[in-house]
């Protein structure tokens, strides 16, 4: 059977508890408060990745997207050389859900899409 290619779906680490260097360069890291107040804006910074990914003409991160669970929140398109593989967006969450999982997805032009997640709590 043929091996799965990097552009088939979202790539996942072989062993989440023991990431390879390539996985550390691609899985987005989400920086934000652990707990936020409903209705109050807060910053979410997405970095690719734990080891910064290169932004060279031939190899770079093309875009980042941020979701709350399955709900799309934001997208940032990046260009090589002149940007870093990171972005900060401001979110506001309602009080319907008491916790949500933020999901950041990025696409590398050579290594495909990768996802990072982070759970946050929402207080009334
Ligand atoms: Fe890459």
PDB file of N, CA, C and O in Angstrom, residues 36-114:
ATOM      1  N   UNK A  36     -10.457  32.590  30.524  1.00  0.00           N
ATOM      2  CA  UNK A  36     -10.857  33.918  30.053  1.00  0.00           C
ATOM      3  C   UNK A  36     -12.266  34.214  30.563  1.00  0.00           C
ATOM      4  O   UNK A  36     -13.003  33.304  30.948  1.00  0.00           O
ATOM      5  N   UNK A  37     -12.610  35.506  30.544  1.00  0.00           N
ATOM      6  CA  UNK A  37     -13.951  35.903  30.977  1.00  0.00           C
ATOM      7  C   UNK A  37     -14.861  36.033  29.761  1.00  0.00           C
ATOM      8  O   UNK A  37     -14.466  36.587  28.732  1.00  0.00           O
ATOM      9  N   UNK A  38     -16.070  35.516  29.876  1.00  0.00           N
ATOM     10  CA  UNK A  38     -17.046  35.616  28.786  1.00  0.00           C
ATOM     11  C   UNK A  38     -17.250  37.080  28.411  1.00  0.00           C
ATOM     12  O   UNK A  38     -17.400  37.931  29.290  1.00  0.00           O
ATOM     13  N   UNK A  39     -17.187  37.362  27.119  1.00  0.00           N
ATOM     14  CA  UNK A  39     -17.442  38.717  26.625  1.00  0.00           C
ATOM     15  C   UNK A  39     -16.248  39.642  26.640  1.00  0.00           C
ATOM     16  O   UNK A  39     -16.332  40.756  26.119  1.00  0.00           O
ATOM     17  N   UNK A  40     -15.121  39.205  27.210  1.00  0.00           N
ATOM     18  CA  UNK A  40     -13.947  40.076  27.267  1.00  0.00           C
ATOM     19  C   UNK A  40     -12.892  39.611  26.267  1.00  0.00           C
ATOM     20  O   UNK A  40     -12.569  38.418  26.204  1.00  0.00           O
ATOM     21  N   UNK A  41     -12.340  40.552  25.483  1.00  0.00           N
ATOM     22  CA  UNK A  41     -11.347  40.173  24.476  1.00  0.00           C
ATOM     23  C   UNK A  41     -10.056  39.643  25.108  1.00  0.00           C
ATOM     24  O   UNK A  41      -9.666  40.089  26.194  1.00  0.00           O
ATOM     25  N   UNK A  42      -9.435  38.706  24.429  1.00  0.00           N
ATOM     26  CA  UNK A  42      -8.134  38.182  24.872  1.00  0.00           C
ATOM     27  C   UNK A  42      -7.299  37.827  23.647  1.00  0.00           C
ATOM     28  O   UNK A  42      -7.828  37.555  22.571  1.00  0.00           O
ATOM     29  N   UNK A  43      -5.976  37.877  23.836  1.00  0.00           N
ATOM     30  CA  UNK A  43      -5.054  37.631  22.724  1.00  0.00           C
ATOM     31  C   UNK A  43      -4.696  36.156  22.636  1.00  0.00           C
ATOM     32  O   UNK A  43      -4.471  35.494  23.648  1.00  0.00           O
ATOM     33  N   UNK A  44      -4.624  35.690  21.405  1.00  0.00           N
ATOM     34  CA  UNK A  44      -4.159  34.336  21.113  1.00  0.00           C
ATOM     35  C   UNK A  44      -3.001  34.460  20.122  1.00  0.00           C
ATOM     36  O   UNK A  44      -3.171  35.026  19.032  1.00  0.00           O
ATOM     37  N   UNK A  45      -1.842  33.992  20.514  1.00  0.00           N
ATOM     38  CA  UNK A  45      -0.693  34.010  19.611  1.00  0.00           C
ATOM     39  C   UNK A  45      -0.400  32.587  19.158  1.00  0.00           C
ATOM     40  O   UNK A  45      -0.335  31.670  19.978  1.00  0.00           O
ATOM     41  N   UNK A  46      -0.258  32.437  17.842  1.00  0.00           N
ATOM     42  CA  UNK A  46       0.056  31.139  17.249  1.00  0.00           C
ATOM     43  C   UNK A  46       1.479  31.225  16.701  1.00  0.00           C
ATOM     44  O   UNK A  46       1.794  32.140  15.934  1.00  0.00           O
ATOM     45  N   UNK A  47       2.310  30.259  17.111  1.00  0.00           N
ATOM     46  CA  UNK A  47       3.688  30.211  16.615  1.00  0.00           C
ATOM     47  C   UNK A  47       3.934  28.863  15.960  1.00  0.00           C
ATOM     48  O   UNK A  47       3.497  27.834  16.474  1.00  0.00           O
ATOM     49  N   UNK A  48       4.643  28.874  14.832  1.00  0.00           N
ATOM     50  CA  UNK A  48       5.024  27.629  14.158  1.00  0.00           C
ATOM     51  C   UNK A  48       6.539  27.563  14.163  1.00  0.00           C
ATOM     52  O   UNK A  48       7.215  28.335  13.491  1.00  0.00           O
ATOM     53  N   UNK A  49       7.027  26.605  14.913  1.00  0.00           N
ATOM     54  CA  UNK A  49       6.328  25.819  15.922  1.00  0.00           C
ATOM     55  C   UNK A  49       7.103  25.983  17.211  1.00  0.00           C
ATOM     56  O   UNK A  49       7.642  27.041  17.501  1.00  0.00           O
ATOM     57  N   UNK A  50       7.231  24.896  17.943  1.00  0.00           N
ATOM     58  CA  UNK A  50       8.041  24.898  19.176  1.00  0.00           C
ATOM     59  C   UNK A  50       9.499  25.242  18.825  1.00  0.00           C
ATOM     60  O   UNK A  50      10.169  25.982  19.540  1.00  0.00           O
ATOM     61  N   UNK A  51       9.983  24.714  17.703  1.00  0.00           N
ATOM     62  CA  UNK A  51      11.239  25.163  17.075  1.00  0.00           C
ATOM     63  C   UNK A  51      10.803  26.002  15.875  1.00  0.00           C
ATOM     64  O   UNK A  51      10.046  25.512  15.034  1.00  0.00           O
ATOM     65  N   UNK A  52      11.207  27.296  15.791  1.00  0.00           N
ATOM     66  CA  UNK A  52      10.692  28.158  14.721  1.00  0.00           C
ATOM     67  C   UNK A  52      10.954  27.577  13.318  1.00  0.00           C
ATOM     68  O   UNK A  52      12.064  27.140  13.010  1.00  0.00           O
ATOM     69  N   UNK A  53       9.902  27.571  12.495  1.00  0.00           N
ATOM     70  CA  UNK A  53       9.990  27.085  11.126  1.00  0.00           C
ATOM     71  C   UNK A  53      10.661  28.144  10.254  1.00  0.00           C
ATOM     72  O   UNK A  53      10.460  29.333  10.466  1.00  0.00           O
ATOM     73  N   UNK A  54      11.423  27.739   9.244  1.00  0.00           N
ATOM     74  CA  UNK A  54      12.060  28.707   8.331  1.00  0.00           C
ATOM     75  C   UNK A  54      10.995  29.402   7.483  1.00  0.00           C
ATOM     76  O   UNK A  54       9.908  28.872   7.260  1.00  0.00           O
ATOM     77  N   UNK A  55      11.308  30.619   7.022  1.00  0.00           N
ATOM     78  CA  UNK A  55      10.422  31.368   6.115  1.00  0.00           C
ATOM     79  C   UNK A  55      11.241  31.759   4.886  1.00  0.00           C
ATOM     80  O   UNK A  55      11.419  32.944   4.584  1.00  0.00           O
ATOM     81  N   UNK A  56      11.743  30.749   4.181  1.00  0.00           N
ATOM     82  CA  UNK A  56      12.549  30.961   2.974  1.00  0.00           C
ATOM     83  C   UNK A  56      11.666  30.830   1.738  1.00  0.00           C
ATOM     84  O   UNK A  56      10.603  30.205   1.790  1.00  0.00           O
ATOM     85  N   UNK A  57      12.124  31.380   0.617  1.00  0.00           N
ATOM     86  CA  UNK A  57      11.307  31.340  -0.614  1.00  0.00           C
ATOM     87  C   UNK A  57      10.903  29.913  -0.970  1.00  0.00           C
ATOM     88  O   UNK A  57       9.777  29.667  -1.376  1.00  0.00           O
ATOM     89  N   UNK A  58      11.813  28.971  -0.827  1.00  0.00           N
ATOM     90  CA  UNK A  58      11.524  27.608  -1.230  1.00  0.00           C
ATOM     91  C   UNK A  58      10.861  26.751  -0.164  1.00  0.00           C
ATOM     92  O   UNK A  58      10.466  25.617  -0.443  1.00  0.00           O
ATOM     93  N   UNK A  59      10.776  27.265   1.051  1.00  0.00           N
ATOM     94  CA  UNK A  59      10.245  26.469   2.156  1.00  0.00           C
ATOM     95  C   UNK A  59       9.713  27.419   3.221  1.00  0.00           C
ATOM     96  O   UNK A  59      10.490  28.124   3.865  1.00  0.00           O
ATOM     97  N   UNK A  60       8.403  27.457   3.369  1.00  0.00           N
ATOM     98  CA  UNK A  60       7.814  28.412   4.306  1.00  0.00           C
ATOM     99  C   UNK A  60       6.398  28.009   4.700  1.00  0.00           C
ATOM    100  O   UNK A  60       5.777  27.146   4.089  1.00  0.00           O
ATOM    101  N   UNK A  61       5.889  28.701   5.732  1.00  0.00           N
ATOM    102  CA  UNK A  61       4.504  28.528   6.170  1.00  0.00           C
ATOM    103  C   UNK A  61       3.653  29.499   5.352  1.00  0.00           C
ATOM    104  O   UNK A  61       3.934  30.699   5.315  1.00  0.00           O
ATOM    105  N   UNK A  62       2.602  28.969   4.699  1.00  0.00           N
ATOM    106  CA  UNK A  62       1.789  29.773   3.788  1.00  0.00           C
ATOM    107  C   UNK A  62       0.637  30.477   4.490  1.00  0.00           C
ATOM    108  O   UNK A  62       0.256  31.576   4.111  1.00  0.00           O
ATOM    109  N   UNK A  63       0.043  29.806   5.481  1.00  0.00           N
ATOM    110  CA  UNK A  63      -1.069  30.429   6.209  1.00  0.00           C
ATOM    111  C   UNK A  63      -1.292  29.737   7.542  1.00  0.00           C
ATOM    112  O   UNK A  63      -0.823  28.617   7.765  1.00  0.00           O
ATOM    113  N   UNK A  64      -2.016  30.460   8.390  1.00  0.00           N
ATOM    114  CA  UNK A  64      -2.431  29.948   9.701  1.00  0.00           C
ATOM    115  C   UNK A  64      -3.934  30.155   9.817  1.00  0.00           C
ATOM    116  O   UNK A  64      -4.449  31.193   9.387  1.00  0.00           O
ATOM    117  N   UNK A  65      -4.633  29.210  10.394  1.00  0.00           N
ATOM    118  CA  UNK A  65      -6.056  29.393  10.685  1.00  0.00           C
ATOM    119  C   UNK A  65      -6.304  29.050  12.146  1.00  0.00           C
ATOM    120  O   UNK A  65      -5.633  28.175  12.706  1.00  0.00           O
ATOM    121  N   UNK A  66      -7.280  29.744  12.729  1.00  0.00           N
ATOM    122  CA  UNK A  66      -7.636  29.495  14.122  1.00  0.00           C
ATOM    123  C   UNK A  66      -9.119  29.147  14.201  1.00  0.00           C
ATOM    124  O   UNK A  66      -9.957  29.843  13.617  1.00  0.00           O
ATOM    125  N   UNK A  67      -9.407  28.059  14.902  1.00  0.00           N
ATOM    126  CA  UNK A  67     -10.780  27.601  15.109  1.00  0.00           C
ATOM    127  C   UNK A  67     -11.039  27.471  16.606  1.00  0.00           C
ATOM    128  O   UNK A  67     -10.125  27.183  17.380  1.00  0.00           O
ATOM    129  N   UNK A  68     -12.319  27.641  16.994  1.00  0.00           N
ATOM    130  CA  UNK A  68     -12.773  27.276  18.342  1.00  0.00           C
ATOM    131  C   UNK A  68     -13.610  26.019  18.158  1.00  0.00           C
ATOM    132  O   UNK A  68     -14.735  26.108  17.647  1.00  0.00           O
ATOM    133  N   UNK A  69     -13.071  24.895  18.512  1.00  0.00           N
ATOM    134  CA  UNK A  69     -13.730  23.639  18.172  1.00  0.00           C
ATOM    135  C   UNK A  69     -13.799  23.529  16.654  1.00  0.00           C
ATOM    136  O   UNK A  69     -12.786  23.605  15.978  1.00  0.00           O
ATOM    137  N   UNK A  70     -15.022  23.387  16.117  1.00  0.00           N
ATOM    138  CA  UNK A  70     -15.197  23.314  14.655  1.00  0.00           C
ATOM    139  C   UNK A  70     -15.478  24.684  14.042  1.00  0.00           C
ATOM    140  O   UNK A  70     -15.594  24.806  12.825  1.00  0.00           O
ATOM    141  N   UNK A  71     -15.586  25.734  14.875  1.00  0.00           N
ATOM    142  CA  UNK A  71     -15.960  27.057  14.354  1.00  0.00           C
ATOM    143  C   UNK A  71     -14.733  27.844  13.910  1.00  0.00           C
ATOM    144  O   UNK A  71     -13.818  28.081  14.696  1.00  0.00           O
ATOM    145  N   UNK A  72     -14.763  28.288  12.660  1.00  0.00           N
ATOM    146  CA  UNK A  72     -13.676  29.102  12.106  1.00  0.00           C
ATOM    147  C   UNK A  72     -13.661  30.477  12.768  1.00  0.00           C
ATOM    148  O   UNK A  72     -14.699  31.110  12.910  1.00  0.00           O
ATOM    149  N   UNK A  73     -12.473  30.953  13.173  1.00  0.00           N
ATOM    150  CA  UNK A  73     -12.349  32.276  13.788  1.00  0.00           C
ATOM    151  C   UNK A  73     -11.489  33.240  12.986  1.00  0.00           C
ATOM    152  O   UNK A  73     -11.828  34.416  12.876  1.00  0.00           O
ATOM    153  N   UNK A  74     -10.353  32.798  12.459  1.00  0.00           N
ATOM    154  CA  UNK A  74      -9.442  33.755  11.816  1.00  0.00           C
ATOM    155  C   UNK A  74      -8.460  33.037  10.899  1.00  0.00           C
ATOM    156  O   UNK A  74      -8.195  31.844  11.063  1.00  0.00           O
ATOM    157  N   UNK A  75      -7.944  33.799   9.927  1.00  0.00           N
ATOM    158  CA  UNK A  75      -6.927  33.279   9.015  1.00  0.00           C
ATOM    159  C   UNK A  75      -5.898  34.376   8.751  1.00  0.00           C
ATOM    160  O   UNK A  75      -6.266  35.549   8.609  1.00  0.00           O
ATOM    161  N   UNK A  76      -4.626  34.004   8.699  1.00  0.00           N
ATOM    162  CA  UNK A  76      -3.552  34.934   8.369  1.00  0.00           C
ATOM    163  C   UNK A  76      -2.730  34.311   7.253  1.00  0.00           C
ATOM    164  O   UNK A  76      -2.242  33.183   7.389  1.00  0.00           O
ATOM    165  N   UNK A  77      -2.603  35.029   6.126  1.00  0.00           N
ATOM    166  CA  UNK A  77      -1.751  34.592   5.023  1.00  0.00           C
ATOM    167  C   UNK A  77      -0.360  35.173   5.237  1.00  0.00           C
ATOM    168  O   UNK A  77      -0.230  36.348   5.589  1.00  0.00           O
ATOM    169  N   UNK A  78       0.651  34.358   5.007  1.00  0.00           N
ATOM    170  CA  UNK A  78       2.027  34.780   5.250  1.00  0.00           C
ATOM    171  C   UNK A  78       2.825  34.735   3.953  1.00  0.00           C
ATOM    172  O   UNK A  78       2.498  33.974   3.040  1.00  0.00           O
ATOM    173  N   UNK A  79       3.871  35.548   3.889  1.00  0.00           N
ATOM    174  CA  UNK A  79       4.752  35.543   2.737  1.00  0.00           C
ATOM    175  C   UNK A  79       6.162  35.230   3.231  1.00  0.00           C
ATOM    176  O   UNK A  79       6.529  35.630   4.340  1.00  0.00           O
ATOM    177  N   UNK A  80       6.939  34.472   2.447  1.00  0.00           N
ATOM    178  CA  UNK A  80       8.279  34.129   2.912  1.00  0.00           C
ATOM    179  C   UNK A  80       9.177  35.360   3.010  1.00  0.00           C
ATOM    180  O   UNK A  80       8.853  36.411   2.470  1.00  0.00           O
ATOM    181  N   UNK A  81      10.275  35.210   3.687  1.00  0.00           N
ATOM    182  CA  UNK A  81      11.349  36.205   3.842  1.00  0.00           C
ATOM    183  C   UNK A  81      10.920  37.370   4.738  1.00  0.00           C
ATOM    184  O   UNK A  81      11.614  37.717   5.669  1.00  0.00           O
ATOM    185  N   UNK A  82       9.731  37.968   4.484  1.00  0.00           N
ATOM    186  CA  UNK A  82       9.348  39.196   5.173  1.00  0.00           C
ATOM    187  C   UNK A  82       8.458  38.993   6.389  1.00  0.00           C
ATOM    188  O   UNK A  82       8.044  39.965   7.025  1.00  0.00           O
ATOM    189  N   UNK A  83       8.079  37.758   6.681  1.00  0.00           N
ATOM    190  CA  UNK A  83       7.281  37.513   7.875  1.00  0.00           C
ATOM    191  C   UNK A  83       7.883  36.374   8.685  1.00  0.00           C
ATOM    192  O   UNK A  83       8.692  35.592   8.177  1.00  0.00           O
ATOM    193  N   UNK A  84       7.459  36.297   9.925  1.00  0.00           N
ATOM    194  CA  UNK A  84       7.750  35.137  10.763  1.00  0.00           C
ATOM    195  C   UNK A  84       6.517  34.252  10.754  1.00  0.00           C
ATOM    196  O   UNK A  84       5.412  34.731  10.488  1.00  0.00           O
ATOM    197  N   UNK A  85       6.720  32.989  11.097  1.00  0.00           N
ATOM    198  CA  UNK A  85       5.607  32.041  11.079  1.00  0.00           C
ATOM    199  C   UNK A  85       4.827  32.137  12.378  1.00  0.00           C
ATOM    200  O   UNK A  85       4.763  31.197  13.168  1.00  0.00           O
ATOM    201  N   UNK A  86       4.239  33.317  12.623  1.00  0.00           N
ATOM    202  CA  UNK A  86       3.412  33.497  13.801  1.00  0.00           C
ATOM    203  C   UNK A  86       2.415  34.624  13.578  1.00  0.00           C
ATOM    204  O   UNK A  86       2.591  35.455  12.679  1.00  0.00           O
ATOM    205  N   UNK A  87       1.357  34.621  14.396  1.00  0.00           N
ATOM    206  CA  UNK A  87       0.324  35.650  14.290  1.00  0.00           C
ATOM    207  C   UNK A  87      -0.401  35.762  15.616  1.00  0.00           C
ATOM    208  O   UNK A  87      -0.493  34.790  16.367  1.00  0.00           O
ATOM    209  N   UNK A  88      -0.892  36.958  15.899  1.00  0.00           N
ATOM    210  CA  UNK A  88      -1.699  37.183  17.098  1.00  0.00           C
ATOM    211  C   UNK A  88      -3.075  37.687  16.678  1.00  0.00           C
ATOM    212  O   UNK A  88      -3.165  38.603  15.853  1.00  0.00           O
ATOM    213  N   UNK A  89      -4.102  37.074  17.190  1.00  0.00           N
ATOM    214  CA  UNK A  89      -5.469  37.528  16.929  1.00  0.00           C
ATOM    215  C   UNK A  89      -6.157  37.747  18.279  1.00  0.00           C
ATOM    216  O   UNK A  89      -5.732  37.212  19.300  1.00  0.00           O
ATOM    217  N   UNK A  90      -7.194  38.557  18.263  1.00  0.00           N
ATOM    218  CA  UNK A  90      -7.962  38.839  19.480  1.00  0.00           C
ATOM    219  C   UNK A  90      -9.323  38.153  19.356  1.00  0.00           C
ATOM    220  O   UNK A  90     -10.038  38.378  18.382  1.00  0.00           O
ATOM    221  N   UNK A  91      -9.626  37.313  20.309  1.00  0.00           N
ATOM    222  CA  UNK A  91     -10.904  36.599  20.321  1.00  0.00           C
ATOM    223  C   UNK A  91     -11.790  37.133  21.448  1.00  0.00           C
ATOM    224  O   UNK A  91     -11.288  37.680  22.436  1.00  0.00           O
ATOM    225  N   UNK A  92     -13.079  36.923  21.288  1.00  0.00           N
ATOM    226  CA  UNK A  92     -14.053  37.178  22.347  1.00  0.00           C
ATOM    227  C   UNK A  92     -14.958  35.958  22.397  1.00  0.00           C
ATOM    228  O   UNK A  92     -15.483  35.549  21.364  1.00  0.00           O
ATOM    229  N   UNK A  93     -15.102  35.370  23.568  1.00  0.00           N
ATOM    230  CA  UNK A  93     -15.936  34.173  23.685  1.00  0.00           C
ATOM    231  C   UNK A  93     -17.160  34.445  24.538  1.00  0.00           C
ATOM    232  O   UNK A  93     -17.079  35.158  25.541  1.00  0.00           O
ATOM    233  N   UNK A  94     -18.271  33.896  24.133  1.00  0.00           N
ATOM    234  CA  UNK A  94     -19.495  34.015  24.912  1.00  0.00           C
ATOM    235  C   UNK A  94     -19.477  33.020  26.062  1.00  0.00           C
ATOM    236  O   UNK A  94     -18.517  32.284  26.245  1.00  0.00           O
ATOM    237  N   UNK A  95     -20.535  33.016  26.830  1.00  0.00           N
ATOM    238  CA  UNK A  95     -20.559  32.145  28.001  1.00  0.00           C
ATOM    239  C   UNK A  95     -21.338  30.858  27.809  1.00  0.00           C
ATOM    240  O   UNK A  95     -21.630  30.162  28.778  1.00  0.00           O
ATOM    241  N   UNK A  96     -21.684  30.526  26.551  1.00  0.00           N
ATOM    242  CA  UNK A  96     -22.478  29.323  26.294  1.00  0.00           C
ATOM    243  C   UNK A  96     -21.701  28.063  26.668  1.00  0.00           C
ATOM    244  O   UNK A  96     -22.241  27.147  27.276  1.00  0.00           O
ATOM    245  N   UNK A  97     -20.418  28.056  26.301  1.00  0.00           N
ATOM    246  CA  UNK A  97     -19.572  26.898  26.605  1.00  0.00           C
ATOM    247  C   UNK A  97     -18.657  27.233  27.777  1.00  0.00           C
ATOM    248  O   UNK A  97     -18.152  28.346  27.875  1.00  0.00           O
ATOM    249  N   UNK A  98     -18.438  26.281  28.663  1.00  0.00           N
ATOM    250  CA  UNK A  98     -17.566  26.526  29.817  1.00  0.00           C
ATOM    251  C   UNK A  98     -16.107  26.240  29.496  1.00  0.00           C
ATOM    252  O   UNK A  98     -15.204  26.705  30.173  1.00  0.00           O
ATOM    253  N   UNK A  99     -15.875  25.441  28.485  1.00  0.00           N
ATOM    254  CA  UNK A  99     -14.505  25.306  27.995  1.00  0.00           C
ATOM    255  C   UNK A  99     -14.556  25.021  26.503  1.00  0.00           C
ATOM    256  O   UNK A  99     -15.539  24.496  25.986  1.00  0.00           O
ATOM    257  N   UNK A 100     -13.492  25.438  25.824  1.00  0.00           N
ATOM    258  CA  UNK A 100     -13.400  25.191  24.385  1.00  0.00           C
ATOM    259  C   UNK A 100     -11.985  24.758  24.062  1.00  0.00           C
ATOM    260  O   UNK A 100     -11.044  25.036  24.821  1.00  0.00           O
ATOM    261  N   UNK A 101     -11.853  24.080  22.945  1.00  0.00           N
ATOM    262  CA  UNK A 101     -10.532  23.712  22.454  1.00  0.00           C
ATOM    263  C   UNK A 101     -10.200  24.598  21.262  1.00  0.00           C
ATOM    264  O   UNK A 101     -10.886  24.547  20.239  1.00  0.00           O
ATOM    265  N   UNK A 102      -9.184  25.446  21.447  1.00  0.00           N
ATOM    266  CA  UNK A 102      -8.693  26.246  20.322  1.00  0.00           C
ATOM    267  C   UNK A 102      -7.867  25.331  19.432  1.00  0.00           C
ATOM    268  O   UNK A 102      -7.083  24.514  19.927  1.00  0.00           O
ATOM    269  N   UNK A 103      -8.046  25.459  18.125  1.00  0.00           N
ATOM    270  CA  UNK A 103      -7.296  24.645  17.164  1.00  0.00           C
ATOM    271  C   UNK A 103      -6.608  25.568  16.166  1.00  0.00           C
ATOM    272  O   UNK A 103      -7.273  26.383  15.517  1.00  0.00           O
ATOM    273  N   UNK A 104      -5.297  25.477  16.073  1.00  0.00           N
ATOM    274  CA  UNK A 104      -4.543  26.244  15.083  1.00  0.00           C
ATOM    275  C   UNK A 104      -4.052  25.268  14.022  1.00  0.00           C
ATOM    276  O   UNK A 104      -3.505  24.209  14.343  1.00  0.00           O
ATOM    277  N   UNK A 105      -4.290  25.632  12.761  1.00  0.00           N
ATOM    278  CA  UNK A 105      -3.849  24.798  11.649  1.00  0.00           C
ATOM    279  C   UNK A 105      -2.952  25.648  10.752  1.00  0.00           C
ATOM    280  O   UNK A 105      -3.267  26.809  10.473  1.00  0.00           O
ATOM    281  N   UNK A 106      -1.828  25.094  10.355  1.00  0.00           N
ATOM    282  CA  UNK A 106      -0.931  25.808   9.437  1.00  0.00           C
ATOM    283  C   UNK A 106      -0.629  24.928   8.240  1.00  0.00           C
ATOM    284  O   UNK A 106      -0.782  23.706   8.312  1.00  0.00           O
ATOM    285  N   UNK A 107      -0.189  25.591   7.152  1.00  0.00           N
ATOM    286  CA  UNK A 107       0.213  24.828   5.968  1.00  0.00           C
ATOM    287  C   UNK A 107       1.619  25.231   5.541  1.00  0.00           C
ATOM    288  O   UNK A 107       1.883  26.416   5.272  1.00  0.00           O
ATOM    289  N   UNK A 108       2.501  24.239   5.515  1.00  0.00           N
ATOM    290  CA  UNK A 108       3.869  24.410   5.009  1.00  0.00           C
ATOM    291  C   UNK A 108       3.848  24.040   3.530  1.00  0.00           C
ATOM    292  O   UNK A 108       3.207  23.055   3.151  1.00  0.00           O
ATOM    293  N   UNK A 109       4.560  24.799   2.709  1.00  0.00           N
ATOM    294  CA  UNK A 109       4.511  24.525   1.267  1.00  0.00           C
ATOM    295  C   UNK A 109       5.174  23.202   0.906  1.00  0.00           C
ATOM    296  O   UNK A 109       4.902  22.641  -0.153  1.00  0.00           O
ATOM    297  N   UNK A 110       6.024  22.666   1.793  1.00  0.00           N
ATOM    298  CA  UNK A 110       6.664  21.376   1.501  1.00  0.00           C
ATOM    299  C   UNK A 110       6.132  20.228   2.352  1.00  0.00           C
ATOM    300  O   UNK A 110       6.227  19.075   1.946  1.00  0.00           O
ATOM    301  N   UNK A 111       5.607  20.545   3.530  1.00  0.00           N
ATOM    302  CA  UNK A 111       5.263  19.484   4.478  1.00  0.00           C
ATOM    303  C   UNK A 111       3.786  19.429   4.858  1.00  0.00           C
ATOM    304  O   UNK A 111       3.426  18.715   5.790  1.00  0.00           O
ATOM    305  N   UNK A 112       2.943  20.217   4.177  1.00  0.00           N
ATOM    306  CA  UNK A 112       1.500  20.100   4.367  1.00  0.00           C
ATOM    307  C   UNK A 112       0.970  20.723   5.645  1.00  0.00           C
ATOM    308  O   UNK A 112       1.614  21.574   6.262  1.00  0.00           O
ATOM    309  N   UNK A 113      -0.241  20.306   6.006  1.00  0.00           N
ATOM    310  CA  UNK A 113      -0.955  20.915   7.130  1.00  0.00           C
ATOM    311  C   UNK A 113      -0.672  20.188   8.443  1.00  0.00           C
ATOM    312  O   UNK A 113      -0.572  18.955   8.478  1.00  0.00           O
ATOM    313  N   UNK A 114      -0.602  21.000   9.522  1.00  0.00           N
ATOM    314  CA  UNK A 114      -0.386  20.488  10.877  1.00  0.00           C
ATOM    315  C   UNK A 114      -1.303  21.241  11.817  1.00  0.00           C
ATOM    316  O   UNK A 114      -1.600  22.414  11.588  1.00  0.00           O
TER     317      UNK A 114
END
